[in-house]
PDB file of C-alpha atoms in Angstrom:
ATOM      1  CA  MET X  21      70.870  58.017  88.899  1.00 53.00           C
ATOM      2  CA  ALA X  22      74.308  56.420  88.446  1.00 56.00           C
ATOM      3  CA  ARG X  23      74.217  57.285  84.731  1.00 60.00           C
ATOM      4  CA  GLU X  24      73.550  60.979  85.514  1.00 61.00           C
ATOM      5  CA  ASP X  25      76.498  61.020  87.938  1.00 58.00           C
ATOM      6  CA  ASP X  26      78.729  59.536  85.219  1.00 57.00           C
ATOM      7  CA  LYS X  27      77.668  62.310  82.834  1.00 55.00           C
ATOM      8  CA  LYS X  28      78.520  64.962  85.426  1.00 55.00           C
ATOM      9  CA  ARG X  29      81.977  63.465  85.889  1.00 55.00           C
ATOM     10  CA  GLU X  30      82.516  63.442  82.130  1.00 55.00           C
ATOM     11  CA  LYS X  31      81.611  67.131  81.891  1.00 56.00           C
ATOM     12  CA  PRO X  32      83.087  69.003  84.877  1.00 51.00           C
ATOM     13  CA  SER X  33      81.984  72.474  85.929  1.00 53.00           C
ATOM     14  CA  PRO X  34      83.402  75.380  83.841  1.00 51.00           C
ATOM     15  CA  ARG X  35      84.905  76.899  86.970  1.00 52.00           C
ATOM     16  CA  PHE X  36      87.344  73.970  87.087  1.00 49.00           C
ATOM     17  CA  HIS X  37      88.222  73.276  83.458  1.00 59.00           C
ATOM     18  CA  GLY X  38      88.144  76.838  82.086  1.00 71.00           C
ATOM     19  CA  ARG X  39      85.845  76.172  79.126  1.00 81.00           C
ATOM     20  CA  VAL X  40      83.850  79.164  77.863  1.00 80.00           C
ATOM     21  CA  GLU X  41      80.981  77.720  75.846  1.00 78.00           C
ATOM     22  CA  GLY X  42      78.804  79.512  73.324  1.00 75.00           C
ATOM     23  CA  SER X  43      81.252  82.355  72.699  1.00 71.00           C
ATOM     24  CA  GLY X  44      81.131  82.010  68.926  1.00 80.00           C
ATOM     25  CA  ARG X  45      84.933  82.072  68.689  1.00 86.00           C
ATOM     26  CA  ALA X  46      86.801  79.713  66.377  1.00 90.00           C
ATOM     27  CA  CYS X  47      90.003  77.921  67.365  1.00 92.00           C
ATOM     28  CA  GLU X  48      92.964  80.080  66.366  1.00 89.00           C
ATOM     29  CA  GLU X  49      95.134  77.115  65.402  1.00 90.00           C
ATOM     30  CA  ALA X  50      95.672  77.207  61.626  1.00 89.00           C
ATOM     31  CA  GLY X  51      93.394  74.774  59.794  1.00 91.00           C
ATOM     32  CA  CYS X  52      91.225  73.941  62.846  1.00 93.00           C
ATOM     33  CA  ALA X  53      87.459  74.415  62.483  1.00 89.00           C
ATOM     34  CA  ALA X  54      86.552  73.544  66.094  1.00 90.00           C
ATOM     35  CA  ALA X  55      85.139  76.104  68.544  1.00 89.00           C
ATOM     36  CA  GLY X  56      87.665  78.187  70.493  1.00 90.00           C
ATOM     37  CA  GLU X  57      86.451  77.576  74.035  1.00 88.00           C
ATOM     38  CA  PHE X  58      89.742  77.790  75.978  1.00 89.00           C
ATOM     39  CA  ARG X  59      91.822  80.936  76.332  1.00 85.00           C
ATOM     40  CA  ALA X  60      95.612  81.159  76.310  1.00 85.00           C
ATOM     41  CA  PRO X  61      98.123  84.009  76.687  1.00 82.00           C
ATOM     42  CA  PRO X  62      99.172  85.871  73.541  1.00 78.00           C
ATOM     43  CA  ALA X  63     102.333  84.829  71.766  1.00 69.00           C
ATOM     44  CA  GLU X  64     104.264  87.888  73.006  1.00 62.00           C
ATOM     45  CA  GLY X  65     103.401  87.257  76.670  1.00 58.00           C
ATOM     46  CA  SER X  66     100.516  88.123  78.975  1.00 54.00           C
ATOM     47  CA  SER X  67     101.868  91.366  80.445  1.00 57.00           C
ATOM     48  CA  TYR X  68     100.364  94.797  79.796  1.00 51.00           C
ATOM     49  CA  GLY X  69     101.124  96.577  76.572  1.00 51.00           C
ATOM     50  CA  ALA X  70     101.054 100.299  75.829  1.00 52.00           C
ATOM     51  CA  GLU X  71      97.246 100.321  75.596  1.00 56.00           C
ATOM     52  CA  GLY X  72      96.382  97.873  78.347  1.00 56.00           C
ATOM     53  CA  PRO X  73      96.472  94.079  78.707  1.00 61.00           C
ATOM     54  CA  ARG X  74      97.148  92.070  75.572  1.00 66.00           C
ATOM     55  CA  PRO X  75      94.164  90.035  74.321  1.00 77.00           C
ATOM     56  CA  TYR X  76      93.963  86.298  74.887  1.00 82.00           C
ATOM     57  CA  ARG X  77      94.062  83.716  72.122  1.00 86.00           C
ATOM     58  CA  TRP X  78      91.362  81.050  71.926  1.00 89.00           C
ATOM     59  CA  PHE X  79      91.808  77.361  71.160  1.00 90.00           C
ATOM     60  CA  CYS X  80      89.822  74.147  71.130  1.00 92.00           C
ATOM     61  CA  LEU X  81      90.569  71.599  73.854  1.00 90.00           C
ATOM     62  CA  ASP X  82      93.140  69.630  71.836  1.00 91.00           C
ATOM     63  CA  HIS X  83      95.055  72.705  70.746  1.00 91.00           C
ATOM     64  CA  VAL X  84      95.013  74.410  74.167  1.00 90.00           C
ATOM     65  CA  ARG X  85      96.505  71.213  75.584  1.00 90.00           C
ATOM     66  CA  ALA X  86      99.213  71.323  72.914  1.00 90.00           C
ATOM     67  CA  PHE X  87      99.801  74.999  73.706  1.00 87.00           C
ATOM     68  CA  ASN X  88     100.159  74.257  77.426  1.00 86.00           C
ATOM     69  CA  THR X  89     102.821  71.603  76.829  1.00 86.00           C
ATOM     70  CA  ARG X  90     105.059  74.062  74.961  1.00 83.00           C
ATOM     71  CA  TYR X  91     104.251  77.248  76.920  1.00 80.00           C
ATOM     72  CA  ASN X  92     107.234  78.935  78.612  1.00 78.00           C
ATOM     73  CA  PHE X  93     106.477  81.832  80.953  1.00 75.00           C
ATOM     74  CA  PHE X  94     110.015  83.225  80.571  1.00 76.00           C
ATOM     75  CA  THR X  95     109.997  83.447  76.780  1.00 76.00           C
ATOM     76  CA  GLY X  96     111.221  86.864  75.624  1.00 74.00           C
ATOM     77  CA  MET X  97     112.668  87.864  79.006  1.00 78.00           C
ATOM     78  CA  SER X  98     116.265  88.903  79.557  1.00 82.00           C
ATOM     79  CA  ALA X  99     118.458  87.072  82.071  1.00 84.00           C
ATOM     80  CA  GLU X 100     117.922  89.913  84.582  1.00 84.00           C
ATOM     81  CA  GLU X 101     114.131  89.786  84.161  1.00 79.00           C
ATOM     82  CA  ILE X 102     114.101  86.010  84.629  1.00 78.00           C
ATOM     83  CA  HIS X 103     116.214  86.345  87.783  1.00 78.00           C
ATOM     84  CA  ALA X 104     113.843  88.999  89.162  1.00 77.00           C
ATOM     85  CA  GLN X 105     110.829  86.732  88.553  1.00 74.00           C
ATOM     86  CA  GLN X 106     112.510  83.792  90.279  1.00 76.00           C
ATOM     87  CA  ARG X 107     113.265  85.601  93.552  1.00 72.00           C
ATOM     88  CA  PRO X 108     111.354  84.067  96.505  1.00 65.00           C
ATOM     89  CA  PHE X 109     109.479  87.318  97.221  1.00 61.00           C
ATOM     90  CA  ALA X 110     108.866  88.475  93.646  1.00 60.00           C
ATOM     91  CA  GLY X 111     105.589  90.383  93.498  1.00 58.00           C
ATOM     92  CA  TRP X 112     105.227  90.787  97.283  1.00 59.00           C
ATOM     93  CA  GLU X 113     107.226  93.982  97.813  1.00 58.00           C
ATOM     94  CA  ARG X 114     104.408  96.370  96.916  1.00 57.00           C
ATOM     95  CA  GLU X 115     101.785  97.148  99.550  1.00 55.00           C
ATOM     96  CA  THR X 116      98.264  96.497  98.334  1.00 56.00           C
ATOM     97  CA  ARG X 117      96.335  99.605  97.373  1.00 53.00           C
ATOM     98  CA  ALA X 118      93.568  98.992  99.927  1.00 53.00           C
ATOM     99  CA  PHE X 119      96.004  99.150 102.871  1.00 50.00           C
ATOM    100  CA  ALA X 120      98.644 101.558 101.607  1.00 49.00           C
ATOM    101  CA  HIS X 121      98.815 104.823 103.566  1.00 48.00           C
ATOM    102  CA  SER X 122     101.404 106.963 105.308  1.00 47.00           C
ATOM    103  CA  GLY X 123     100.728 105.778 108.857  1.00 48.00           C
ATOM    104  CA  ALA X 124      98.265 104.065 111.196  1.00 49.00           C
ATOM    105  CA  ASP X 125      97.214 107.306 112.897  1.00 51.00           C
ATOM    106  CA  VAL X 126      96.789 109.515 109.833  1.00 55.00           C
ATOM    107  CA  PRO X 127      93.176 110.729 109.501  1.00 53.00           C
ATOM    108  CA  PRO X 128      91.298 109.617 106.377  1.00 55.00           C
ATOM    109  CA  LYS X 129      91.502 112.014 103.448  1.00 56.00           C
ATOM    110  CA  TRP X 130      87.995 111.375 102.132  1.00 52.00           C
ATOM    111  CA  ALA X 131      85.962 114.540 101.611  1.00 50.00           C
ATOM    112  CA  ASP X 132      82.529 112.938 101.399  1.00 54.00           C
ATOM    113  CA  PHE X 133      82.214 110.562 104.375  1.00 58.00           C
ATOM    114  CA  THR X 134      79.800 111.210 107.231  1.00 66.00           C
ATOM    115  CA  ASP X 135      80.606 110.304 110.817  1.00 66.00           C
ATOM    116  CA  PRO X 136      77.463 111.131 112.839  1.00 66.00           C
ATOM    117  CA  LEU X 137      78.646 109.259 115.957  1.00 68.00           C
ATOM    118  CA  ASP X 138      82.152 110.765 115.697  1.00 67.00           C
ATOM    119  CA  ALA X 139      83.582 107.247 115.793  1.00 64.00           C
ATOM    120  CA  ILE X 140      86.312 107.852 113.219  1.00 64.00           C
ATOM    121  CA  GLY X 141      87.153 111.438 114.116  1.00 66.00           C
ATOM    122  CA  ALA X 142      87.365 110.695 117.844  1.00 65.00           C
ATOM    123  CA  ARG X 143      89.932 107.982 117.261  1.00 64.00           C
ATOM    124  CA  PHE X 144      92.270 110.333 115.425  1.00 61.00           C
ATOM    125  CA  ARG X 145      91.749 113.153 117.945  1.00 61.00           C
ATOM    126  CA  ARG X 146      92.686 110.780 120.758  1.00 61.00           C
ATOM    127  CA  ALA X 147      95.801 109.761 118.848  1.00 59.00           C
ATOM    128  CA  ALA X 148      96.739 113.413 118.359  1.00 56.00           C
ATOM    129  CA  GLU X 149      96.146 114.192 122.034  1.00 56.00           C
ATOM    130  CA  MET X 150      98.326 111.253 123.043  1.00 59.00           C
ATOM    131  CA  ALA X 151     101.189 112.082 120.655  1.00 64.00           C
ATOM    132  CA  ARG X 152     104.557 113.090 122.094  1.00 76.00           C
ATOM    133  CA  ALA X 153     106.342 116.273 121.068  1.00 74.00           C
ATOM    134  CA  ASP X 154     109.665 114.391 120.825  1.00 76.00           C
ATOM    135  CA  GLY X 155     108.157 112.066 118.225  1.00 75.00           C
ATOM    136  CA  ARG X 156     108.731 108.896 120.235  1.00 81.00           C
ATOM    137  CA  PRO X 157     105.976 106.377 119.511  1.00 81.00           C
ATOM    138  CA  LEU X 158     103.446 105.327 122.141  1.00 85.00           C
ATOM    139  CA  SER X 159     101.871 101.885 121.957  1.00 86.00           C
ATOM    140  CA  GLU X 160      98.305 101.185 123.047  1.00 87.00           C
ATOM    141  CA  GLN X 161      99.718  99.610 126.218  1.00 90.00           C
ATOM    142  CA  ASP X 162     101.733 102.790 126.898  1.00 90.00           C
ATOM    143  CA  ARG X 163      98.570 104.861 126.592  1.00 88.00           C
ATOM    144  CA  ARG X 164      96.629 102.581 128.928  1.00 91.00           C
ATOM    145  CA  SER X 165      99.433 102.737 131.501  1.00 92.00           C
ATOM    146  CA  LEU X 166      99.606 106.541 131.290  1.00 92.00           C
ATOM    147  CA  LYS X 167      95.853 106.660 131.892  1.00 91.00           C
ATOM    148  CA  VAL X 168      96.239 104.496 135.016  1.00 92.00           C
ATOM    149  CA  LEU X 169      98.835 106.941 136.342  1.00 92.00           C
ATOM    150  CA  GLY X 170      96.815 109.985 135.261  1.00 92.00           C
ATOM    151  CA  LEU X 171      99.658 111.341 133.123  1.00 90.00           C
ATOM    152  CA  ALA X 172      99.811 113.174 129.796  1.00 87.00           C
ATOM    153  CA  ALA X 173     101.626 111.701 126.800  1.00 86.00           C
ATOM    154  CA  ASP X 174     104.502 114.185 127.018  1.00 85.00           C
ATOM    155  CA  VAL X 175     105.565 113.318 130.559  1.00 88.00           C
ATOM    156  CA  ASP X 176     109.296 112.592 130.880  1.00 89.00           C
ATOM    157  CA  ARG X 177     111.015 109.827 132.844  1.00 90.00           C
ATOM    158  CA  ARG X 178     111.445 112.048 135.914  1.00 92.00           C
ATOM    159  CA  GLY X 179     107.760 112.985 135.886  1.00 92.00           C
ATOM    160  CA  LEU X 180     106.943 109.301 135.651  1.00 92.00           C
ATOM    161  CA  ARG X 181     108.943 108.560 138.821  1.00 92.00           C
ATOM    162  CA  VAL X 182     107.454 111.502 140.721  1.00 92.00           C
ATOM    163  CA  ARG X 183     103.886 110.470 139.878  1.00 92.00           C
ATOM    164  CA  TYR X 184     104.612 106.844 140.784  1.00 91.00           C
ATOM    165  CA  ALA X 185     105.952 107.862 144.186  1.00 91.00           C
ATOM    166  CA  GLU X 186     102.846 110.019 144.809  1.00 91.00           C
ATOM    167  CA  LEU X 187     100.441 107.182 144.028  1.00 90.00           C
ATOM    168  CA  VAL X 188     102.387 104.618 146.064  1.00 87.00           C
ATOM    169  CA  ARG X 189     102.183 106.935 149.091  1.00 87.00           C
ATOM    170  CA  LYS X 190      98.472 107.363 148.464  1.00 87.00           C
ATOM    171  CA  TYR X 191      97.564 103.692 148.058  1.00 85.00           C
ATOM    172  CA  HIS X 192     100.127 101.727 150.115  1.00 83.00           C
ATOM    173  CA  PRO X 193      98.710 100.472 153.469  1.00 81.00           C
ATOM    174  CA  ASP X 194     101.930 101.414 155.265  1.00 76.00           C
ATOM    175  CA  ARG X 195     101.467 105.022 154.180  1.00 72.00           C
ATOM    176  CA  ASN X 196      97.695 105.483 154.562  1.00 69.00           C
ATOM    177  CA  GLY X 197      97.022 104.216 158.041  1.00 73.00           C
ATOM    178  CA  GLY X 198      96.685 100.521 157.160  1.00 72.00           C
ATOM    179  CA  ASP X 199      93.763 100.974 154.744  1.00 73.00           C
ATOM    180  CA  ARG X 200      93.904  97.934 152.428  1.00 77.00           C
ATOM    181  CA  SER X 201      90.940  98.913 150.259  1.00 80.00           C
ATOM    182  CA  PHE X 202      93.293 100.409 147.667  1.00 81.00           C
ATOM    183  CA  GLU X 203      95.461  97.322 147.144  1.00 86.00           C
ATOM    184  CA  ALA X 204      94.017  96.598 143.682  1.00 87.00           C
ATOM    185  CA  LYS X 205      94.732 100.185 142.576  1.00 89.00           C
ATOM    186  CA  LEU X 206      98.239  99.931 143.996  1.00 88.00           C
ATOM    187  CA  GLN X 207      98.892  96.799 141.923  1.00 91.00           C
ATOM    188  CA  ASP X 208      97.621  98.586 138.800  1.00 92.00           C
ATOM    189  CA  VAL X 209      99.934 101.543 139.504  1.00 91.00           C
ATOM    190  CA  ILE X 210     102.954  99.263 140.007  1.00 91.00           C
ATOM    191  CA  ALA X 211     102.180  97.339 136.801  1.00 92.00           C
ATOM    192  CA  ALA X 212     101.696 100.552 134.795  1.00 92.00           C
ATOM    193  CA  TYR X 213     104.934 102.112 136.059  1.00 92.00           C
ATOM    194  CA  THR X 214     106.897  98.898 135.450  1.00 92.00           C
ATOM    195  CA  GLN X 215     105.605  98.741 131.882  1.00 92.00           C
ATOM    196  CA  LEU X 216     106.266 102.406 131.110  1.00 91.00           C
ATOM    197  CA  LYS X 217     109.799 102.619 132.504  1.00 88.00           C
ATOM    198  CA  GLY X 218     110.825  99.942 130.003  1.00 89.00           C
ATOM    199  CA  ALA X 219     108.854 101.400 127.087  1.00 88.00           C
ATOM    200  CA  ALA X 220     110.688 102.890 124.074  1.00 85.00           C
ATOM    201  CA  ALA X 221     109.209 106.344 124.705  1.00 83.00           C
ATOM    202  CA  PHE X 222     110.753 106.555 128.177  1.00 83.00           C
ATOM    203  CA  VAL X 223     114.078 104.747 127.834  1.00 77.00           C
TER     204      VAL X 223
END
């Protein structure tokens, strides 16, 4: 059993050492007859050429090790290109294709999707219904607070105050004959109004 473990350690998994066995390629080092089982970037660099990515070169283990010791990623680059590659955020400026779109509340543009439960369409209709004509953004918390107060998205700051005063008169024990059964609703109204009067859409 110990001998089998030693053999496994001597020959690690291909996913770790990068060997591609049985490819039939020969080492591309001049005068070497060994199998080319390890790939390396082309001499002119690994970026895309006019017709797609440049092909890899293939070496045996000894020659890929020699290649790695002398490989310089910046070979062939101008000073400006090297500086651009060395910036801390190089490569991170572009939004990934899967998440790139014009906005969080823009309906999908697919022509062939089915939505039998109206789960996707309803979300975007709700967003459209809750949009403001002045273009000021409403957060999810703003929308929840407006729902508590029973107000539309386009209400202005004055309308907010008027509605708040109406609900306080309706739910406050001092205004409704001492009925304390609405205290929880009163607290919700106060919290919603407090949140909205400081929200960007109503400042």
